[in-house]
């Protein structure tokens, strides 16, 4: 009726909690907005959603995506088990409002007293999850839940300019780089030890080494930091070539393929990484508690086997036989090698050569042909990338008739 572009939602914090809400107020006479940083009680968030529903989120790019989303499940778990840690764990809300009033509390500190024209432009999942979780589970106690929030108070009377600012706040507040589980695991002891080993272990030529990228982007940071001239950058890339850079997902892929879990590897980098980290937590035998140089050299040897297999079957000539699913075929071949030759391979020999003998490469080729044929037999005409995700696919391929290694493979110990 008033011609406002959204509902006039109002909240009296003095009425809701009996006092102004403590905040840090940052006025700026030259800007088209003011800023307040605060923490809002979970009960107020719930009551706001109960009262206004999705109208509260009209400026948000998303409403509720459901409790099956991993982040939303995490929100609910925190509400149930660690409500007092919600403030520490949650990224918080971004709110905009047309007007705000500030009052001093009994302690003399400034606080938010009243908000008008309120909208949540970032934090729709947090808001909805708090409401629906507390509605559906009466054991959840919101009295200890505090939600971090920044409040943007619009100034000026030009509705178009105000709405343009709201649109941009919503756009940028919801477009942060996604944080993956592999990023969050970077400081686990396994990854810290592996990074140290990679930095300290030089290849047998004494001039080159592999690089373990424990933190996403570390390889490029190293090039920018230490390669401050074109000549230095070229030298660094010769010493640590990009093809020898290993990410956390790479290590999880090669490690789990060697553990004969190719069907898990086929489900994708992040899913396999999560499974790998869960295995580390569940079973202390998955990797040694303290990694050493011998373990590291063996890990690199397994990677060399995988990379050699993948490079052979991806050549132009090989595409007559291998038409798709090269990564999956190489993964399954590595699992077959682990299953049939794991105890007989001389990893030190592979490490010393940083490559494979012609005889071992010939065996890997033959086994890759068999793996490819098995995929086509198990699911003719189907995408190998999908068939590879099934556990029964590994059961069938493991039982296939693979050729016996010929004599003379230097990397193999003969009984």
Short mmCIF file of C-alpha atoms in Angstrom, two decimals:
data_model
loop_
_atom_site.label_atom_id
_atom_site.label_comp_id
_atom_site.label_asym_id
_atom_site.label_seq_id
_atom_site.Cartn_x
_atom_site.Cartn_y
_atom_site.Cartn_z
CA UNK A 1 0.00 0.00 0.00
CA UNK A 2 2.86 2.36 0.82
CA UNK A 3 4.64 1.43 -2.41
CA UNK A 4 7.49 -0.20 -0.54
CA UNK A 5 9.29 -2.92 -2.51
CA UNK A 6 9.07 -5.39 0.39
CA UNK A 7 7.09 -5.90 3.57
CA UNK A 8 7.68 -3.51 6.44
CA UNK A 9 8.97 -6.01 8.97
CA UNK A 10 9.70 -4.48 12.38
CA UNK A 11 11.40 -5.84 15.49
CA UNK A 12 11.58 -4.23 18.92
CA UNK A 13 14.54 -5.79 20.68
CA UNK A 14 13.71 -3.98 23.90
CA UNK A 15 10.30 -5.69 23.94
CA UNK A 16 11.75 -9.04 22.85
CA UNK A 17 14.56 -9.37 25.40
CA UNK A 18 13.82 -6.54 27.82
CA UNK A 19 16.89 -4.48 26.93
CA UNK A 20 18.82 -3.17 23.93
CA UNK A 21 20.89 -5.83 22.16
CA UNK A 22 24.62 -5.14 22.73
CA UNK A 23 26.38 -4.22 19.50
CA UNK A 24 29.28 -2.42 17.89
CA UNK A 25 27.92 0.55 15.93
CA UNK A 26 29.97 1.93 13.02
CA UNK A 27 28.33 5.14 11.68
CA UNK A 28 29.73 6.68 8.50
CA UNK A 29 28.37 10.10 7.50
CA UNK A 30 29.79 9.78 3.98
CA UNK A 31 28.41 6.29 3.18
CA UNK A 32 24.91 5.32 2.11
CA UNK A 33 24.61 2.92 5.03
CA UNK A 34 25.57 2.42 8.68
CA UNK A 35 26.85 -0.81 10.18
CA UNK A 36 26.27 -2.70 13.41
CA UNK A 37 27.87 -5.94 14.54
CA UNK A 38 25.99 -8.05 17.08
CA UNK A 39 24.89 -11.51 18.20
CA UNK A 40 21.14 -12.27 18.12
CA UNK A 41 19.55 -14.80 20.52
CA UNK A 42 18.36 -17.95 18.74
CA UNK A 43 14.89 -17.52 20.27
CA UNK A 44 14.49 -14.20 18.45
CA UNK A 45 15.50 -15.79 15.14
CA UNK A 46 12.92 -18.54 15.69
CA UNK A 47 10.19 -16.06 16.65
CA UNK A 48 10.94 -13.85 13.62
CA UNK A 49 10.57 -16.79 11.25
CA UNK A 50 7.44 -17.95 13.08
CA UNK A 51 5.91 -14.50 12.71
CA UNK A 52 6.99 -13.51 9.21
CA UNK A 53 7.96 -16.79 7.51
CA UNK A 54 9.64 -16.61 4.12
CA UNK A 55 8.81 -12.86 3.86
CA UNK A 56 11.82 -12.39 6.13
CA UNK A 57 14.01 -13.87 3.37
CA UNK A 58 12.60 -12.11 0.29
CA UNK A 59 15.96 -10.48 -0.44
CA UNK A 60 17.84 -13.75 0.08
CA UNK A 61 18.95 -15.80 -2.91
CA UNK A 62 17.79 -19.04 -1.25
CA UNK A 63 15.05 -20.07 1.15
CA UNK A 64 15.25 -23.40 2.99
CA UNK A 65 17.14 -26.21 1.22
CA UNK A 66 16.14 -28.87 3.74
CA UNK A 67 17.83 -30.76 6.56
CA UNK A 68 19.51 -33.23 4.20
CA UNK A 69 22.04 -30.65 3.06
CA UNK A 70 25.34 -31.27 4.85
CA UNK A 71 25.63 -27.70 6.21
CA UNK A 72 22.04 -27.69 7.46
CA UNK A 73 22.52 -31.08 9.12
CA UNK A 74 25.55 -29.59 10.86
CA UNK A 75 23.47 -26.65 12.09
CA UNK A 76 20.87 -28.99 13.57
CA UNK A 77 23.54 -31.19 15.18
CA UNK A 78 25.09 -28.12 16.85
CA UNK A 79 21.67 -27.00 18.10
CA UNK A 80 21.08 -30.42 19.62
CA UNK A 81 24.49 -31.23 21.06
CA UNK A 82 26.47 -28.00 21.47
CA UNK A 83 24.09 -25.01 21.49
CA UNK A 84 26.55 -22.94 23.52
CA UNK A 85 29.07 -23.26 20.63
CA UNK A 86 26.67 -22.07 17.92
CA UNK A 87 28.15 -18.57 17.99
CA UNK A 88 31.64 -19.98 17.44
CA UNK A 89 30.69 -22.47 14.71
CA UNK A 90 28.20 -20.49 12.59
CA UNK A 91 29.12 -17.94 9.91
CA UNK A 92 26.15 -15.81 10.94
CA UNK A 93 23.57 -13.61 9.25
CA UNK A 94 23.66 -10.49 7.14
CA UNK A 95 20.60 -8.27 7.68
CA UNK A 96 19.54 -5.03 6.06
CA UNK A 97 16.96 -2.62 7.46
CA UNK A 98 15.50 0.74 6.55
CA UNK A 99 15.73 2.21 10.05
CA UNK A 100 17.41 1.41 13.34
CA UNK A 101 17.24 2.92 16.79
CA UNK A 102 20.01 2.66 19.38
CA UNK A 103 19.71 3.02 23.15
CA UNK A 104 22.09 2.64 26.05
CA UNK A 105 21.50 -0.28 28.37
CA UNK A 106 21.76 -0.36 32.14
CA UNK A 107 25.50 -0.93 31.81
CA UNK A 108 25.84 2.28 29.80
CA UNK A 109 26.81 0.49 26.58
CA UNK A 110 25.11 1.18 23.27
CA UNK A 111 22.70 -1.42 21.94
CA UNK A 112 20.20 -2.03 19.14
CA UNK A 113 16.70 -1.17 20.33
CA UNK A 114 14.51 -1.30 17.21
CA UNK A 115 14.77 -2.39 13.56
CA UNK A 116 12.31 -1.53 10.78
CA UNK A 117 12.10 -2.80 7.20
CA UNK A 118 14.10 -5.85 8.20
CA UNK A 119 15.37 -8.44 5.69
CA UNK A 120 17.85 -11.32 6.01
CA UNK A 121 19.96 -11.29 2.85
CA UNK A 122 22.47 -13.96 3.86
CA UNK A 123 21.84 -16.73 6.37
CA UNK A 124 18.55 -18.12 5.12
CA UNK A 125 19.70 -21.68 5.84
CA UNK A 126 20.68 -20.78 9.40
CA UNK A 127 17.40 -18.95 10.04
CA UNK A 128 15.20 -21.71 8.57
CA UNK A 129 17.18 -24.50 10.24
CA UNK A 130 16.82 -22.89 13.67
CA UNK A 131 13.07 -22.56 13.21
CA UNK A 132 12.34 -26.01 11.76
CA UNK A 133 14.73 -27.84 14.09
CA UNK A 134 13.22 -26.27 17.21
CA UNK A 135 9.71 -26.87 15.88
CA UNK A 136 10.29 -30.55 15.10
CA UNK A 137 12.49 -31.43 18.08
CA UNK A 138 11.15 -30.13 21.38
CA UNK A 139 14.33 -31.16 23.19
CA UNK A 140 16.29 -28.38 21.46
CA UNK A 141 16.89 -25.50 23.86
CA UNK A 142 17.53 -22.18 22.11
CA UNK A 143 18.16 -20.27 25.33
CA UNK A 144 21.94 -20.79 24.95
CA UNK A 145 22.05 -20.18 21.19
CA UNK A 146 23.51 -16.91 19.92
CA UNK A 147 23.78 -16.17 16.20
CA UNK A 148 26.46 -13.77 14.88
CA UNK A 149 24.99 -11.02 12.72
CA UNK A 150 25.99 -7.91 10.87
CA UNK A 151 23.26 -5.33 10.36
CA UNK A 152 23.40 -2.90 7.46
CA UNK A 153 21.23 0.17 8.06
CA UNK A 154 20.28 1.87 4.81
CA UNK A 155 20.35 5.66 4.47
CA UNK A 156 18.87 7.95 1.87
CA UNK A 157 15.34 8.16 0.49
CA UNK A 158 15.91 6.86 -3.07
CA UNK A 159 14.19 3.48 -3.12
CA UNK A 160 15.91 2.38 -6.33
CA UNK A 161 19.35 3.10 -4.90
CA UNK A 162 18.49 1.33 -1.66
CA UNK A 163 17.20 -1.75 -3.45
CA UNK A 164 20.27 -1.79 -5.69
CA UNK A 165 22.46 -1.81 -2.55
CA UNK A 166 20.38 -4.64 -1.04
CA UNK A 167 20.70 -6.63 -4.26
CA UNK A 168 24.48 -6.23 -4.27
CA UNK A 169 24.79 -7.11 -0.57
CA UNK A 170 22.78 -10.27 -1.20
CA UNK A 171 24.82 -11.08 -4.28
CA UNK A 172 28.25 -10.71 -2.68
CA UNK A 173 27.35 -12.08 0.75
CA UNK A 174 26.17 -15.29 -0.95
CA UNK A 175 29.07 -15.71 -3.37
CA UNK A 176 31.96 -16.63 -1.12
CA UNK A 177 34.36 -19.31 -2.37
CA UNK A 178 33.04 -22.69 -1.31
CA UNK A 179 34.99 -24.24 1.56
CA UNK A 180 35.46 -27.95 0.94
CA UNK A 181 35.92 -30.67 3.51
CA UNK A 182 39.43 -31.21 2.16
CA UNK A 183 40.21 -27.54 2.94
CA UNK A 184 38.94 -27.90 6.49
CA UNK A 185 41.16 -30.96 7.07
CA UNK A 186 44.42 -29.24 6.09
CA UNK A 187 45.72 -29.02 9.68
CA UNK A 188 45.19 -32.68 10.54
CA UNK A 189 48.48 -34.35 11.67
CA UNK A 190 48.50 -36.69 8.64
CA UNK A 191 48.56 -33.78 6.18
CA UNK A 192 51.08 -31.75 8.21
CA UNK A 193 53.47 -34.73 8.36
CA UNK A 194 53.03 -35.47 4.66
CA UNK A 195 53.79 -31.86 3.71
CA UNK A 196 56.96 -31.95 5.82
CA UNK A 197 58.10 -35.19 4.17
CA UNK A 198 57.42 -33.80 0.68
CA UNK A 199 59.43 -30.65 1.44
CA UNK A 200 62.37 -32.59 2.88
CA UNK A 201 62.56 -35.60 0.54
CA UNK A 202 64.46 -35.00 -2.68
CA UNK A 203 64.29 -37.32 -5.66
CA UNK A 204 67.36 -39.49 -6.35
CA UNK A 205 68.68 -36.90 -8.83
CA UNK A 206 69.11 -34.51 -5.87
CA UNK A 207 67.63 -31.63 -7.88
CA UNK A 208 63.87 -32.24 -8.02
CA UNK A 209 61.10 -33.17 -5.64
CA UNK A 210 57.37 -33.68 -5.36
CA UNK A 211 55.08 -31.03 -3.84
CA UNK A 212 52.24 -31.75 -1.43
CA UNK A 213 49.67 -28.96 -1.46
CA UNK A 214 48.34 -29.23 2.07
CA UNK A 215 46.57 -25.85 1.83
CA UNK A 216 44.66 -25.10 -1.38
CA UNK A 217 46.67 -22.79 -3.63
CA UNK A 218 49.99 -23.34 -1.81
CA UNK A 219 51.83 -24.30 -5.01
CA UNK A 220 50.95 -21.01 -6.71
CA UNK A 221 51.77 -19.08 -3.55
CA UNK A 222 55.21 -20.74 -3.52
CA UNK A 223 55.78 -19.74 -7.16
CA UNK A 224 54.70 -16.15 -6.46
CA UNK A 225 56.70 -15.84 -3.24
CA UNK A 226 59.97 -17.48 -4.31
CA UNK A 227 59.76 -16.99 -8.06
CA UNK A 228 59.79 -13.20 -8.06
CA UNK A 229 61.57 -13.07 -11.43
CA UNK A 230 60.82 -15.07 -14.62
CA UNK A 231 64.16 -16.89 -14.31
CA UNK A 232 63.54 -17.90 -10.68
CA UNK A 233 60.02 -19.04 -11.56
CA UNK A 234 61.32 -21.22 -14.39
CA UNK A 235 63.93 -22.73 -12.09
CA UNK A 236 61.28 -23.49 -9.47
CA UNK A 237 59.04 -25.15 -12.04
CA UNK A 238 61.95 -27.28 -13.19
CA UNK A 239 62.72 -28.26 -9.60
CA UNK A 240 59.05 -28.88 -8.71
CA UNK A 241 57.12 -29.44 -11.96
CA UNK A 242 53.33 -28.93 -11.90
CA UNK A 243 52.87 -32.61 -12.81
CA UNK A 244 54.48 -33.48 -9.44
CA UNK A 245 52.07 -31.35 -7.45
CA UNK A 246 49.76 -33.46 -5.30
CA UNK A 247 46.57 -32.19 -3.66
CA UNK A 248 44.85 -33.74 -0.66
CA UNK A 249 42.23 -35.24 -2.98
CA UNK A 250 45.01 -36.73 -5.13
CA UNK A 251 46.60 -38.47 -2.14
CA UNK A 252 43.20 -39.78 -1.05
CA UNK A 253 42.57 -41.10 -4.57
CA UNK A 254 45.86 -42.99 -4.89
CA UNK A 255 45.81 -44.22 -1.30
CA UNK A 256 42.26 -45.56 -1.44
CA UNK A 257 42.81 -47.12 -4.87
CA UNK A 258 45.75 -49.01 -3.36
CA UNK A 259 43.48 -50.04 -0.47
CA UNK A 260 41.26 -51.67 -3.11
CA UNK A 261 38.45 -49.11 -2.86
CA UNK A 262 38.26 -48.05 -6.54
CA UNK A 263 34.47 -47.85 -6.42
CA UNK A 264 34.73 -45.19 -3.66
CA UNK A 265 37.40 -43.28 -5.58
CA UNK A 266 35.07 -43.24 -8.60
CA UNK A 267 32.45 -41.30 -6.63
CA UNK A 268 34.53 -38.12 -6.89
CA UNK A 269 37.34 -36.26 -5.18
CA UNK A 270 35.50 -34.78 -2.20
CA UNK A 271 33.37 -37.87 -1.44
CA UNK A 272 36.42 -40.11 -1.60
CA UNK A 273 38.40 -37.67 0.54
CA UNK A 274 35.70 -37.70 3.23
CA UNK A 275 35.68 -41.53 3.16
CA UNK A 276 39.49 -41.54 3.45
CA UNK A 277 39.48 -39.19 6.45
CA UNK A 278 36.72 -41.22 8.12
CA UNK A 279 38.82 -44.35 7.60
CA UNK A 280 41.79 -42.60 9.28
CA UNK A 281 39.60 -41.77 12.29
CA UNK A 282 38.04 -45.22 12.46
CA UNK A 283 41.08 -47.44 11.89
CA UNK A 284 44.55 -46.42 13.14
CA UNK A 285 46.08 -49.07 10.87
CA UNK A 286 45.11 -47.23 7.65
CA UNK A 287 48.31 -45.14 7.85
CA UNK A 288 51.15 -45.17 10.40
CA UNK A 289 50.74 -42.79 13.32
CA UNK A 290 54.07 -41.24 12.40
CA UNK A 291 54.80 -41.10 8.68
CA UNK A 292 58.40 -41.70 7.68
CA UNK A 293 60.44 -41.26 4.51
CA UNK A 294 60.07 -44.94 3.57
CA UNK A 295 56.28 -44.69 3.71
CA UNK A 296 56.44 -41.50 1.66
CA UNK A 297 58.65 -43.06 -1.03
CA UNK A 298 56.27 -46.03 -1.27
CA UNK A 299 53.33 -43.63 -1.65
CA UNK A 300 55.07 -41.85 -4.51
CA UNK A 301 55.83 -45.23 -6.13
CA UNK A 302 52.10 -46.06 -6.14
CA UNK A 303 51.40 -42.68 -7.72
CA UNK A 304 54.00 -43.37 -10.41
CA UNK A 305 52.24 -46.66 -11.22
CA UNK A 306 48.89 -44.88 -11.56
CA UNK A 307 50.27 -42.05 -13.68
CA UNK A 308 52.16 -44.46 -15.96
CA UNK A 309 48.98 -46.49 -16.54
CA UNK A 310 46.85 -43.41 -17.20
CA UNK A 311 49.37 -41.90 -19.62
CA UNK A 312 49.59 -45.13 -21.65
CA UNK A 313 45.85 -45.58 -22.11
CA UNK A 314 45.21 -41.90 -22.94
CA UNK A 315 47.50 -41.76 -26.00
CA UNK A 316 45.98 -41.16 -29.41
CA UNK A 317 46.85 -44.70 -30.51
CA UNK A 318 45.35 -46.25 -27.37
CA UNK A 319 41.96 -44.66 -28.01
CA UNK A 320 41.20 -47.45 -30.47
CA UNK A 321 40.85 -49.66 -27.37
CA UNK A 322 40.22 -47.23 -24.51
CA UNK A 323 37.41 -44.93 -25.63
CA UNK A 324 36.32 -43.54 -22.23
CA UNK A 325 36.82 -43.75 -18.48
CA UNK A 326 40.63 -43.50 -18.51
CA UNK A 327 40.92 -42.31 -14.90
CA UNK A 328 38.56 -45.04 -13.70
CA UNK A 329 40.44 -47.72 -15.63
CA UNK A 330 43.78 -46.53 -14.19
CA UNK A 331 42.24 -46.54 -10.70
CA UNK A 332 40.98 -50.09 -11.07
CA UNK A 333 44.34 -51.23 -12.49
CA UNK A 334 46.10 -49.78 -9.43
CA UNK A 335 43.68 -51.70 -7.20
CA UNK A 336 44.36 -54.92 -9.16
CA UNK A 337 48.13 -54.35 -8.78
CA UNK A 338 47.67 -53.84 -5.02
CA UNK A 339 45.49 -56.95 -4.76
CA UNK A 340 47.76 -59.27 -6.80
CA UNK A 341 51.26 -57.85 -6.47
CA UNK A 342 51.13 -55.60 -3.41
CA UNK A 343 53.56 -57.58 -1.27
CA UNK A 344 55.96 -58.31 -4.12
CA UNK A 345 56.53 -54.83 -5.54
CA UNK A 346 59.82 -53.11 -4.78
CA UNK A 347 58.73 -49.52 -4.12
CA UNK A 348 62.32 -48.41 -3.52
CA UNK A 349 63.22 -49.55 -7.03
CA UNK A 350 60.36 -47.50 -8.49
CA UNK A 351 61.32 -44.49 -6.36
CA UNK A 352 64.96 -44.68 -7.45
CA UNK A 353 63.98 -44.71 -11.12
CA UNK A 354 61.06 -42.25 -10.76
CA UNK A 355 59.49 -44.37 -13.46
CA UNK A 356 58.75 -47.95 -14.50
CA UNK A 357 60.61 -50.52 -16.54
CA UNK A 358 59.36 -51.45 -20.01
CA UNK A 359 58.40 -54.90 -18.69
CA UNK A 360 56.23 -53.52 -15.87
CA UNK A 361 54.62 -51.00 -18.22
CA UNK A 362 53.80 -53.87 -20.59
CA UNK A 363 52.10 -55.77 -17.74
CA UNK A 364 50.09 -52.68 -16.74
CA UNK A 365 48.98 -52.27 -20.35
CA UNK A 366 47.79 -55.87 -20.54
CA UNK A 367 45.90 -55.55 -17.27
CA UNK A 368 44.34 -52.24 -18.36
CA UNK A 369 43.04 -53.98 -21.52
CA UNK A 370 41.44 -56.66 -19.34
CA UNK A 371 39.91 -54.06 -16.97
CA UNK A 372 38.49 -52.16 -19.97
CA UNK A 373 37.04 -55.38 -21.41
CA UNK A 374 35.46 -56.23 -18.06
CA UNK A 375 33.77 -52.82 -17.90
CA UNK A 376 32.34 -53.40 -21.36
CA UNK A 377 31.23 -56.91 -20.41
CA UNK A 378 29.62 -55.87 -17.11
CA UNK A 379 27.70 -52.89 -18.54
CA UNK A 380 27.95 -52.73 -22.35
CA UNK A 381 27.33 -49.26 -23.75
CA UNK A 382 27.16 -47.61 -20.33
CA UNK A 383 29.39 -44.82 -19.03
CA UNK A 384 32.39 -46.33 -17.26
CA UNK A 385 32.41 -43.38 -14.84
CA UNK A 386 29.01 -44.52 -13.51
CA UNK A 387 29.62 -48.27 -13.57
CA UNK A 388 32.89 -47.74 -11.67
CA UNK A 389 30.98 -46.43 -8.62
CA UNK A 390 29.38 -49.81 -7.89
CA UNK A 391 31.06 -52.10 -5.37
CA UNK A 392 30.00 -55.19 -7.32
CA UNK A 393 31.99 -53.84 -10.29
CA UNK A 394 35.17 -54.21 -8.23
CA UNK A 395 34.08 -57.70 -7.13
CA UNK A 396 33.69 -58.75 -10.79
CA UNK A 397 36.92 -57.13 -12.01
CA UNK A 398 38.95 -58.52 -9.11
CA UNK A 399 37.79 -62.02 -10.08
CA UNK A 400 38.77 -61.63 -13.75
CA UNK A 401 41.55 -63.71 -15.31
CA UNK A 402 44.63 -61.47 -15.36
CA UNK A 403 47.81 -62.56 -17.11
CA UNK A 404 50.69 -63.81 -14.94
CA UNK A 405 53.63 -61.41 -14.73
CA UNK A 406 56.49 -62.48 -17.00
CA UNK A 407 59.95 -63.01 -15.56
CA UNK A 408 62.43 -60.19 -15.69
CA UNK A 409 60.35 -57.36 -14.17
CA UNK A 410 62.98 -55.61 -12.05
CA UNK A 411 60.41 -53.99 -9.74
CA UNK A 412 58.98 -57.39 -8.81
CA UNK A 413 60.29 -59.83 -6.25
CA UNK A 414 59.91 -63.43 -7.48
CA UNK A 415 59.22 -66.20 -5.02
#
